[in-house]
Coordinates of C-alpha atoms in Angstrom, one line a residue:
M19 CA 21.8 -64.1 12.0
K20 CA 21.7 -61.9 9.0
A21 CA 21.3 -58.1 10.8
K22 CA 17.9 -56.9 10.2
K23 CA 17.2 -54.3 7.9
K24 CA 15.9 -50.6 9.4
L25 CA 12.7 -49.8 8.0
K26 CA 12.3 -46.5 7.3
L27 CA 9.5 -44.2 6.3
K28 CA 9.0 -42.7 3.3
K29 CA 8.6 -39.0 3.5
I30 CA 4.6 -38.1 1.3
Y31 CA 5.4 -34.8 -0.5
L32 CA 2.3 -33.0 -0.5
H33 CA 1.9 -31.0 -3.4
P34 CA 0.6 -27.3 -1.6
V35 CA -3.0 -27.6 -3.5
T36 CA -4.2 -31.2 -2.6
A37 CA -2.5 -29.7 1.0
I38 CA -5.1 -26.8 0.6
I39 CA -8.1 -29.3 -0.9
L40 CA -7.6 -31.0 2.2
L41 CA -8.1 -28.0 4.4
I42 CA -10.9 -27.4 2.7
A43 CA -11.9 -30.6 3.1
L44 CA -11.4 -30.9 7.0
V45 CA -13.1 -26.9 7.6
I46 CA -16.5 -28.2 6.1
V47 CA -16.5 -31.6 8.1
L48 CA -15.1 -29.1 11.4
S49 CA -18.1 -26.7 11.0
A50 CA -20.3 -29.8 10.8
V51 CA -19.4 -31.5 14.3
L52 CA -19.4 -27.5 16.2
S53 CA -22.4 -26.4 14.8
F54 CA -23.7 -30.3 16.4
F55 CA -22.3 -29.9 19.5
E56 CA -23.7 -25.5 18.8
M57 CA -20.6 -24.5 19.1
Q58 CA -21.1 -20.3 19.8
A59 CA -20.2 -16.8 21.6
T60 CA -22.2 -14.0 22.0
Y61 CA -20.0 -10.2 21.8
S62 CA -21.0 -6.1 21.8
T63 CA -20.4 -3.6 19.2
V64 CA -20.7 -0.2 20.1
N65 CA -24.6 1.5 17.6
P66 CA -22.3 4.0 16.1
V67 CA -25.7 6.4 16.7
T68 CA -26.9 5.8 19.7
N69 CA -23.2 5.5 21.1
Q70 CA -24.2 2.2 23.0
L71 CA -23.1 -1.3 23.5
E72 CA -25.6 -4.0 21.5
S73 CA -24.6 -7.6 21.6
N74 CA -24.9 -10.6 18.7
L75 CA -24.9 -13.4 19.2
V76 CA -21.9 -16.0 17.0
T77 CA -22.9 -19.7 16.1
V78 CA -21.2 -21.7 13.8
E79 CA -22.5 -22.4 10.7
N80 CA -22.8 -25.8 8.9
L81 CA -21.4 -26.5 5.6
L82 CA -22.4 -30.6 5.7
N83 CA -25.7 -30.1 4.0
Y84 CA -27.8 -29.3 1.3
D85 CA -27.6 -25.3 1.6
G86 CA -23.9 -25.6 2.5
L87 CA -23.1 -27.7 -0.5
K88 CA -24.9 -25.2 -2.7
Y89 CA -23.7 -22.8 -1.1
M90 CA -20.1 -23.6 -1.9
I91 CA -20.9 -24.7 -5.2
S92 CA -23.4 -21.9 -7.1
N93 CA -20.0 -19.5 -4.9
A94 CA -16.9 -21.1 -6.6
A95 CA -17.0 -18.3 -9.8
R96 CA -16.9 -15.9 -7.8
N97 CA -14.8 -16.4 -4.6
F98 CA -12.1 -16.6 -7.3
I99 CA -12.7 -13.7 -9.4
S100 CA -13.6 -11.2 -6.3
F101 CA -10.4 -12.4 -4.4
T102 CA -8.2 -10.0 -3.6
P103 CA -4.6 -11.5 -4.7
L104 CA -5.6 -12.8 -7.9
S105 CA -7.0 -9.7 -8.3
T106 CA -3.2 -7.2 -7.6
L107 CA -0.8 -9.6 -8.3
L108 CA -1.9 -9.7 -12.9
V109 CA -1.4 -6.0 -12.2
A110 CA 1.0 -5.5 -10.7
L111 CA 2.7 -8.8 -12.9
L112 CA 1.6 -6.7 -16.4
G113 CA 4.2 -4.3 -15.3
V114 CA 7.7 -6.9 -13.1
S115 CA 6.7 -9.1 -16.0
V116 CA 7.7 -5.3 -18.4
A117 CA 10.4 -4.0 -16.1
Q118 CA 12.2 -7.4 -16.4
A119 CA 11.8 -8.7 -20.6
T120 CA 13.3 -5.7 -21.2
G121 CA 15.8 -5.7 -18.8
L122 CA 15.3 -3.2 -17.0
F123 CA 15.8 -4.8 -13.9
D124 CA 18.5 -6.8 -14.8
T125 CA 20.6 -3.6 -15.8
F126 CA 19.6 -0.8 -12.8
I127 CA 20.6 -4.0 -10.3
K128 CA 24.3 -4.6 -12.0
R129 CA 24.1 -0.5 -11.8
H130 CA 23.4 0.5 -8.2
M131 CA 22.5 -2.4 -6.1
V132 CA 25.8 -4.7 -6.5
K133 CA 27.8 -2.2 -5.2
L134 CA 25.7 -2.0 -2.3
D135 CA 26.5 -4.2 0.0
N136 CA 24.4 -7.0 1.1
K137 CA 23.3 -6.3 4.1
K138 CA 22.3 -2.7 3.2
I139 CA 20.0 -4.6 -0.1
T140 CA 18.1 -7.1 2.5
F141 CA 17.9 -4.2 4.8
L142 CA 16.4 -2.0 2.0
L143 CA 14.3 -4.6 0.7
I144 CA 12.3 -5.5 4.8
F145 CA 12.2 -1.6 4.9
L146 CA 9.9 -1.1 2.0
A147 CA 7.9 -4.7 2.5
T148 CA 7.4 -3.4 5.9
I149 CA 5.9 0.4 5.3
S150 CA 4.4 -1.0 2.4
S151 CA 1.6 -1.4 4.4
L152 CA 0.4 2.9 4.4
I153 CA -1.3 1.7 1.3
N154 CA -3.2 -2.6 1.3
D155 CA -1.6 -5.0 0.9
V156 CA 0.3 -3.6 -2.3
G157 CA 4.3 -5.1 -0.7
Y158 CA 2.5 -8.4 -1.1
V159 CA 2.0 -8.7 -5.1
I160 CA 5.0 -5.9 -5.7
L161 CA 8.1 -6.7 -3.4
I162 CA 8.1 -10.5 -3.9
P163 CA 8.7 -10.9 -7.1
L164 CA 11.1 -8.3 -7.0
G165 CA 12.7 -9.5 -4.2
A166 CA 13.6 -12.7 -5.7
I167 CA 14.3 -10.8 -8.8
L168 CA 17.7 -8.6 -7.4
F169 CA 18.6 -11.1 -4.6
M170 CA 19.2 -13.1 -7.8
A171 CA 20.6 -10.9 -10.0
N172 CA 22.5 -10.5 -6.9
G173 CA 24.3 -14.2 -7.0
R174 CA 22.0 -14.6 -4.0
N175 CA 19.1 -17.5 -2.8
P176 CA 16.1 -15.7 -4.1
L177 CA 14.5 -18.3 -2.4
T178 CA 16.1 -15.7 0.8
G179 CA 15.0 -12.8 -1.5
I180 CA 11.3 -14.1 -1.5
I181 CA 11.1 -15.2 2.9
A182 CA 12.8 -11.2 3.3
S183 CA 9.6 -9.5 1.0
F184 CA 7.0 -11.8 2.6
G185 CA 8.3 -11.2 6.2
G186 CA 8.8 -7.8 5.8
V187 CA 4.8 -7.4 5.0
A188 CA 3.2 -9.5 7.1
F189 CA 5.8 -9.5 10.2
G190 CA 5.3 -5.6 10.0
Y191 CA 1.8 -5.0 8.8
G192 CA 1.0 -2.3 12.0
A193 CA 4.1 0.0 10.9
T194 CA 4.7 2.8 8.4
I195 CA 6.3 5.7 8.3
F196 CA 3.2 7.8 7.8
V197 CA -0.3 7.9 8.1
G198 CA -2.0 5.5 6.5
S199 CA -5.0 3.6 5.3
M200 CA -5.2 1.3 8.8
E201 CA -5.3 4.6 10.9
V202 CA -8.6 5.1 8.8
N203 CA -10.1 2.5 9.0
L204 CA -9.6 1.6 13.4
I205 CA -9.9 5.0 14.2
P206 CA -14.1 5.0 14.0
A207 CA -13.5 1.6 15.8
T208 CA -11.7 2.9 18.8
T209 CA -12.9 6.4 18.8
S210 CA -16.6 5.2 19.7
A211 CA -14.8 2.3 22.6
A212 CA -13.7 5.1 24.0
R213 CA -16.4 7.1 24.2
L214 CA -18.6 4.3 26.0
I215 CA -15.8 5.7 29.3
D216 CA -15.1 9.5 27.8
S217 CA -17.5 10.8 25.9
T218 CA -15.2 14.0 24.9
S219 CA -12.8 11.2 23.8
H220 CA -10.9 11.7 19.9
I221 CA -8.4 9.6 18.1
S222 CA -6.7 11.4 15.6
L223 CA -4.7 10.2 12.4
T224 CA -1.0 11.0 14.0
S225 CA -1.9 9.4 17.6
N226 CA 0.2 6.7 16.6
L227 CA 2.9 8.3 14.3
F228 CA 5.8 8.5 16.4
I229 CA 5.9 5.0 17.4
I230 CA 5.2 3.0 13.8
I231 CA 8.1 5.2 12.8
A232 CA 10.6 4.2 15.8
T233 CA 9.3 0.6 14.9
S234 CA 9.2 -0.1 11.1
V235 CA 13.0 0.8 11.4
I236 CA 13.1 -1.1 14.8
L237 CA 12.3 -4.1 13.2
S238 CA 13.7 -3.6 10.0
I239 CA 16.6 -3.4 11.9
V240 CA 16.0 -6.9 13.6
G241 CA 14.8 -8.1 9.8
T242 CA 17.9 -8.1 8.6
I243 CA 19.7 -9.6 11.5
V244 CA 18.0 -12.2 11.1
I245 CA 17.5 -12.6 7.1
E246 CA 21.8 -12.5 7.5
K247 CA 22.8 -14.8 10.2
I248 CA 19.3 -17.7 10.2
I249 CA 17.6 -17.9 7.2
A250 CA 20.1 -17.1 3.9
P251 CA 22.5 -19.3 5.8
R252 CA 20.1 -22.2 6.4
L253 CA 19.0 -21.8 3.0
G254 CA 23.4 -21.7 1.5
R255 CA 23.7 -21.3 -1.8
Y256 CA 20.5 -21.5 -5.1
K257 CA 21.1 -24.1 -7.2
E258 CA 19.0 -24.4 -10.7
P259 CA 16.6 -26.5 -11.8
K260 CA 17.7 -29.9 -14.1
E261 CA 17.5 -28.9 -17.1
F262 CA 18.8 -26.1 -16.5
Q263 CA 21.7 -27.7 -15.3
E264 CA 21.6 -29.9 -18.2
E265 CA 21.4 -26.8 -20.5
N266 CA 24.2 -25.6 -19.1
K267 CA 26.8 -28.7 -19.4
T268 CA 27.1 -27.8 -22.6
V269 CA 30.1 -25.9 -23.3
E270 CA 31.2 -24.4 -27.2
L271 CA 34.8 -23.3 -27.7
E272 CA 35.0 -20.1 -29.2
V273 CA 37.8 -17.5 -30.1
I274 CA 37.4 -14.2 -28.6
N275 CA 38.9 -11.2 -30.1
I276 CA 39.1 -9.1 -27.3
E277 CA 39.4 -5.4 -29.6
E278 CA 35.7 -6.7 -30.9
E279 CA 34.9 -7.9 -27.7
E280 CA 36.3 -4.5 -25.8
Q281 CA 33.8 -2.0 -28.7
R282 CA 30.8 -4.7 -27.8
K283 CA 31.1 -3.7 -24.3
L284 CA 31.5 -0.1 -24.9
E285 CA 28.4 -0.3 -27.1
T286 CA 26.6 -1.9 -24.5
E287 CA 27.5 0.1 -21.8
L288 CA 26.3 2.6 -24.3
R289 CA 23.1 1.2 -25.0
E290 CA 21.9 0.4 -21.5
K291 CA 23.0 4.6 -20.3
R292 CA 20.7 5.8 -22.8
G293 CA 18.0 2.5 -21.5
L294 CA 17.9 4.3 -17.7
R295 CA 18.0 8.1 -18.9
N296 CA 14.8 6.5 -21.2
A297 CA 13.7 5.1 -18.0
L298 CA 14.6 7.9 -15.4
I299 CA 13.0 10.7 -17.9
A300 CA 9.8 8.6 -17.7
G301 CA 9.9 7.8 -14.5
I302 CA 10.0 12.0 -14.0
I303 CA 6.8 12.0 -15.6
V304 CA 4.7 9.2 -14.5
L305 CA 5.1 10.1 -10.9
A306 CA 4.2 13.6 -11.4
I307 CA 0.8 13.1 -13.0
F308 CA 0.5 10.0 -10.1
V309 CA 1.0 13.0 -7.9
Y310 CA -0.9 16.3 -9.6
S311 CA -3.6 13.6 -9.4
L312 CA -3.3 13.7 -6.3
I313 CA -3.3 17.7 -5.1
P314 CA -6.8 19.5 -5.1
G315 CA -8.9 22.6 -7.1
L316 CA -6.2 22.5 -9.6
P317 CA -7.6 22.8 -12.9
F318 CA -8.2 17.8 -13.9
S319 CA -6.7 17.6 -10.9
G320 CA -7.8 15.4 -7.5
L321 CA -9.1 12.8 -10.1
L322 CA -7.3 10.2 -6.6
L323 CA -9.2 11.4 -4.2
D324 CA -12.1 10.8 -2.9
M325 CA -14.2 13.9 -2.8
N326 CA -17.0 13.0 -0.7
E327 CA -14.4 12.7 2.8
T328 CA -14.2 15.2 4.5
T329 CA -10.7 15.9 5.5
Y330 CA -7.3 15.0 2.7
L331 CA -5.9 12.4 4.4
G332 CA -9.7 10.7 4.3
Q333 CA -9.7 11.3 0.3
V334 CA -6.3 9.8 0.0
F335 CA -6.3 6.6 2.2
G336 CA -10.3 6.6 3.3
D337 CA -12.5 3.1 2.0
N338 CA -14.2 4.9 -1.1
S339 CA -10.0 6.0 -2.1
Y340 CA -9.6 5.6 -5.4
F341 CA -5.5 6.3 -4.8
Q342 CA -5.5 3.4 -2.2
D343 CA -8.0 1.1 -4.4
G344 CA -5.7 2.1 -8.0
F345 CA -2.0 1.9 -6.2
T346 CA -1.5 -1.5 -7.6
Y347 CA -2.5 -0.2 -11.6
M348 CA -0.1 2.5 -11.0
V349 CA 2.7 0.9 -10.1
S350 CA 1.9 -1.6 -13.1
I351 CA 1.4 1.9 -15.3
F352 CA 5.0 2.6 -13.8
L353 CA 6.9 0.3 -14.4
L354 CA 5.2 -0.4 -17.9
A355 CA 5.9 3.2 -18.6
T356 CA 10.3 2.7 -17.7
G357 CA 10.7 -0.8 -18.6
I358 CA 9.2 0.3 -22.3
A359 CA 11.1 3.3 -22.6
Y360 CA 14.6 1.5 -21.4
G361 CA 13.9 -1.4 -24.1
I362 CA 14.2 1.6 -26.3
G363 CA 16.9 2.9 -24.9
A364 CA 17.9 0.1 -24.7
K365 CA 17.3 -1.5 -28.0
T366 CA 16.3 -4.5 -25.6
I367 CA 13.6 -4.8 -28.0
K368 CA 12.5 -4.5 -31.9
N369 CA 9.0 -4.2 -31.9
D370 CA 6.0 -4.7 -30.1
K371 CA 5.3 -8.8 -30.9
E372 CA 9.0 -9.0 -29.8
L373 CA 8.4 -7.3 -25.7
F374 CA 5.0 -8.9 -25.1
N375 CA 6.4 -12.3 -25.8
K376 CA 8.9 -11.4 -23.6
A377 CA 6.7 -10.6 -20.7
G378 CA 4.5 -13.8 -21.9
D379 CA 7.6 -16.2 -21.0
Y380 CA 8.0 -14.1 -17.5
M381 CA 4.2 -15.3 -17.2
K382 CA 4.0 -19.0 -17.9
E383 CA 5.4 -19.2 -14.7
I384 CA 2.7 -18.0 -12.8
G385 CA 0.4 -21.3 -13.9
T386 CA 0.9 -23.6 -11.2
L387 CA -0.2 -20.6 -8.9
I388 CA -2.6 -19.4 -10.2
I389 CA -4.6 -23.3 -9.2
M390 CA -3.4 -22.5 -6.2
I391 CA -5.1 -19.1 -6.1
F392 CA -8.2 -20.4 -6.7
F393 CA -8.5 -23.2 -4.1
V394 CA -6.9 -21.4 -1.3
A395 CA -9.9 -18.3 -2.7
Q396 CA -12.3 -21.1 -1.6
L397 CA -11.0 -22.2 1.6
T398 CA -10.4 -18.5 3.0
S399 CA -14.4 -17.8 2.2
I400 CA -16.0 -21.2 3.0
F401 CA -13.8 -20.8 6.6
R402 CA -15.1 -17.3 6.8
R403 CA -18.8 -18.8 6.1
T404 CA -18.3 -21.5 9.1
N405 CA -17.8 -18.5 11.1
I406 CA -15.4 -20.2 13.5
G407 CA -12.9 -17.7 13.0
T408 CA -15.8 -15.1 14.7
V409 CA -16.6 -17.3 17.7
I410 CA -12.8 -17.9 18.4
L411 CA -12.5 -14.0 18.0
A412 CA -16.0 -13.8 20.4
W413 CA -14.0 -16.1 23.1
G414 CA -10.8 -14.2 23.5
A415 CA -12.9 -11.1 24.4
N416 CA -15.5 -12.2 26.3
L417 CA -11.9 -14.0 28.2
I418 CA -10.5 -9.9 28.1
S419 CA -13.1 -8.8 30.3
N420 CA -13.5 -11.5 32.5
L421 CA -10.2 -11.8 33.8
S422 CA -9.6 -8.1 36.3
F423 CA -5.6 -7.9 34.8
T424 CA -4.2 -4.4 35.4
G425 CA -1.1 -2.7 33.0
I426 CA 1.9 -5.4 31.7
P427 CA -0.5 -8.4 32.5
L428 CA -3.5 -5.9 31.0
I429 CA -1.3 -5.3 27.6
L430 CA 0.5 -9.0 27.4
L431 CA -2.7 -10.6 27.3
V432 CA -5.1 -8.4 24.5
L433 CA -1.6 -8.9 22.5
L434 CA -2.0 -13.0 23.6
V435 CA -5.5 -12.4 22.1
I436 CA -5.0 -10.9 19.4
A437 CA -2.3 -12.9 18.3
V438 CA -4.2 -16.1 18.1
A439 CA -7.0 -14.5 17.2
N440 CA -5.2 -13.1 14.2
L441 CA -4.4 -16.6 13.2
F442 CA -8.0 -16.8 12.1
I443 CA -8.9 -13.3 11.3
T444 CA -6.3 -11.7 9.6
T445 CA -7.9 -8.6 8.6
P446 CA -7.7 -5.6 11.1
L447 CA -10.6 -3.8 11.1
A448 CA -12.6 -7.6 11.4
K449 CA -10.5 -8.7 14.5
W450 CA -11.3 -4.7 15.7
T451 CA -14.8 -4.0 15.8
V452 CA -15.0 -7.0 17.8
L453 CA -12.2 -6.4 19.6
A454 CA -12.2 -2.5 20.4
P455 CA -15.3 -2.2 23.0
V456 CA -13.6 -5.0 25.3
V457 CA -9.8 -3.9 24.6
V458 CA -10.5 -0.2 24.8
P459 CA -12.7 0.4 27.8
S460 CA -10.0 -2.3 30.2
L461 CA -7.3 -0.3 29.1
M462 CA -8.3 2.7 29.8
Q463 CA -9.4 1.2 33.5
S464 CA -6.0 0.3 33.6
N465 CA -5.7 4.3 32.9
I466 CA -4.0 3.1 29.2
T467 CA -4.9 5.3 26.6
P468 CA -7.3 4.3 23.7
Q469 CA -4.9 5.8 21.2
F470 CA -1.9 3.3 22.8
A471 CA -4.4 0.3 22.7
Q472 CA -4.9 1.3 18.8
F473 CA -1.0 0.6 18.4
I474 CA -1.7 -2.8 20.5
L475 CA -4.0 -4.0 18.6
R476 CA -1.0 -3.2 15.7
A477 CA 1.2 -5.7 17.7
G478 CA -0.8 -8.2 18.4
D479 CA -2.5 -8.1 14.1
S480 CA 1.5 -8.3 13.4
M481 CA 2.8 -10.8 15.2
T482 CA 1.2 -14.5 13.5
K483 CA 0.4 -13.2 10.7
G484 CA 2.1 -14.4 8.3
I485 CA 2.4 -18.3 9.6
T486 CA -1.6 -18.7 8.3
P487 CA -2.1 -20.0 5.2
L488 CA -5.9 -18.0 6.3
L489 CA -4.4 -15.0 5.0
A490 CA -5.3 -14.4 1.6
F491 CA -1.7 -13.2 0.6
F492 CA 0.3 -16.0 2.2
V493 CA -0.6 -18.2 -1.2
I494 CA 1.5 -15.3 -3.3
Y495 CA 4.1 -16.0 -1.1
L496 CA 3.5 -20.0 -1.1
G497 CA 3.7 -19.7 -5.0
Y498 CA 6.9 -17.7 -5.4
L499 CA 8.9 -19.8 -2.7
N500 CA 7.4 -23.1 -6.2
I501 CA 8.1 -20.9 -8.8
Y502 CA 12.4 -20.1 -8.2
N503 CA 12.0 -24.1 -6.0
P504 CA 15.3 -25.6 -7.5
K505 CA 13.3 -29.4 -6.8
K506 CA 10.3 -29.3 -8.5
E507 CA 9.8 -33.3 -7.7
K508 CA 9.5 -32.1 -4.0
P509 CA 7.4 -28.7 -4.4
I510 CA 7.7 -27.0 -0.9
T511 CA 4.3 -26.9 1.4
I512 CA 3.0 -25.5 3.4
R513 CA 4.2 -27.0 7.0
Q514 CA 7.7 -26.0 4.5
A515 CA 7.1 -22.5 3.2
I516 CA 5.9 -21.9 7.9
A517 CA 9.2 -23.7 8.7
Y518 CA 10.7 -20.9 6.2
V519 CA 9.6 -18.2 7.3
A520 CA 9.1 -19.4 11.1
P521 CA 12.0 -17.2 12.1
Y522 CA 11.7 -14.4 11.6
G523 CA 8.1 -14.1 12.5
G524 CA 9.3 -15.4 16.4
I525 CA 12.2 -12.9 17.2
I526 CA 10.0 -10.1 14.9
A527 CA 7.0 -11.4 17.6
A528 CA 9.1 -10.8 21.1
T529 CA 10.0 -7.7 19.1
W530 CA 6.8 -6.2 19.2
V531 CA 6.5 -7.6 22.9
L532 CA 9.6 -5.3 24.2
I533 CA 8.6 -2.4 21.7
T534 CA 4.7 -2.3 23.3
I535 CA 6.0 -3.2 26.8
G536 CA 9.1 -0.8 26.5
W537 CA 6.9 1.7 25.3
Y538 CA 4.8 1.4 28.2
L539 CA 6.9 1.9 30.5
I540 CA 9.4 4.6 29.8
G541 CA 6.4 6.7 29.0
L542 CA 7.5 7.8 25.8
P543 CA 4.8 10.0 23.4
I544 CA 3.6 7.6 20.7
G545 CA 2.4 9.9 18.6
P546 CA 2.1 14.3 19.1
G547 CA 1.0 14.8 22.3
V548 CA 0.0 10.9 22.6
F549 CA 1.3 8.9 25.5
P550 CA 1.1 5.2 26.0
T551 CA -0.7 6.1 29.8
A552 CA -3.2 9.2 30.3

């Protein structure tokens, strides 16, 4: 008898764009089903004028009807154009493409970064990614491309650099080395909630300073270990796409004159040194202009400050701060200036036409990413319109208020609720507006300070941020994985992208929990004169 052949199911590789379209369809259908069953929730917010609780009813909105379809069609272009990752990515890549085209990155890495141990480079990249939340979401659009370039130039897998950059930003979003935009945005909600219990409560901007500095260092160390010991070995060496492999098969033999080769190397080194010197001078000038623009009261200074704010930190990091809104553009200008200065000094560019043609070649790689961004813009807008995330968040808030937990069990419950809600609502302020009126009083009644409650939000917000496609900047991570994917015929899917970063996210999430519980038990100050307990 002939042995029966085993049937093997063929693996289906859905292109990320197809998967995103299917997710959009799923959300639309889900909105209709949940609306039919009248899924709703009630939550409380604090009126900033009366300092009284106000009840809010939120229901799931059905998008599978005339009004819903009309909304999706009429807002498609607006959703795409106003989608923050699109504009910030394009602005960032203006500078990155020029610096790459002129050879500034390659020369800088060859002369300064190659000397460093791989672990030190990984730590530096993750540390910069972790503290980048000081200024909104700039880390996603600047450090993900640079992480790929840095690792590839060092002979390492660029996918590892992408994962390290994205993981550092997403899972370390609540940690930084100074007071930033997160404090300015969260403190009003924390203060209002705290005054429900104590009308004299005051939350200073530096109330979390000590603990976030320590956390940024700890997370960077742990993240480096995860990348070097788990993720890098799993990904292995980088294999170039087939088209490049075929090009590299052709080997031409040529007779090399040793003296001419040595002379050529000396000339190249001199040009590179001249280029780096020019880039340094240009960088110092640009930085000096930026710093001067942040100093109030001097002639023609304060250009980047919101002078309507009363405090300096509010002027720098407030909602209408020109520094915050324009920081990505400032970084791009810095890279443009240093890249062009290097190109002129090193003679890697002959004229403006050659410069922008080379820069354009780098930008060609993001065509598919732009398509992804269009559909992700629709997905996030449609999901937000359904109110599904807000209903889930409100349920979590009600769960916290109904369970009589205290101490560590209460902290763990709050962390869990925030981490789960973060899969659907990724903006810290949106979550805290709903949760603060419940979480802060509950923790204060358990002798836990509102300042520490705000840190707990940071921890929970960062624990799951990198594993949800509803994070607006997840598409940048997914897009760059596919740009550097050596197997173009098998695109890296959403599931694979999450699987790549999951070990990093899981261990960092556990680290957040240990830091939070450990700090609470030891009772170390979390900021100047501020402790976890009252």
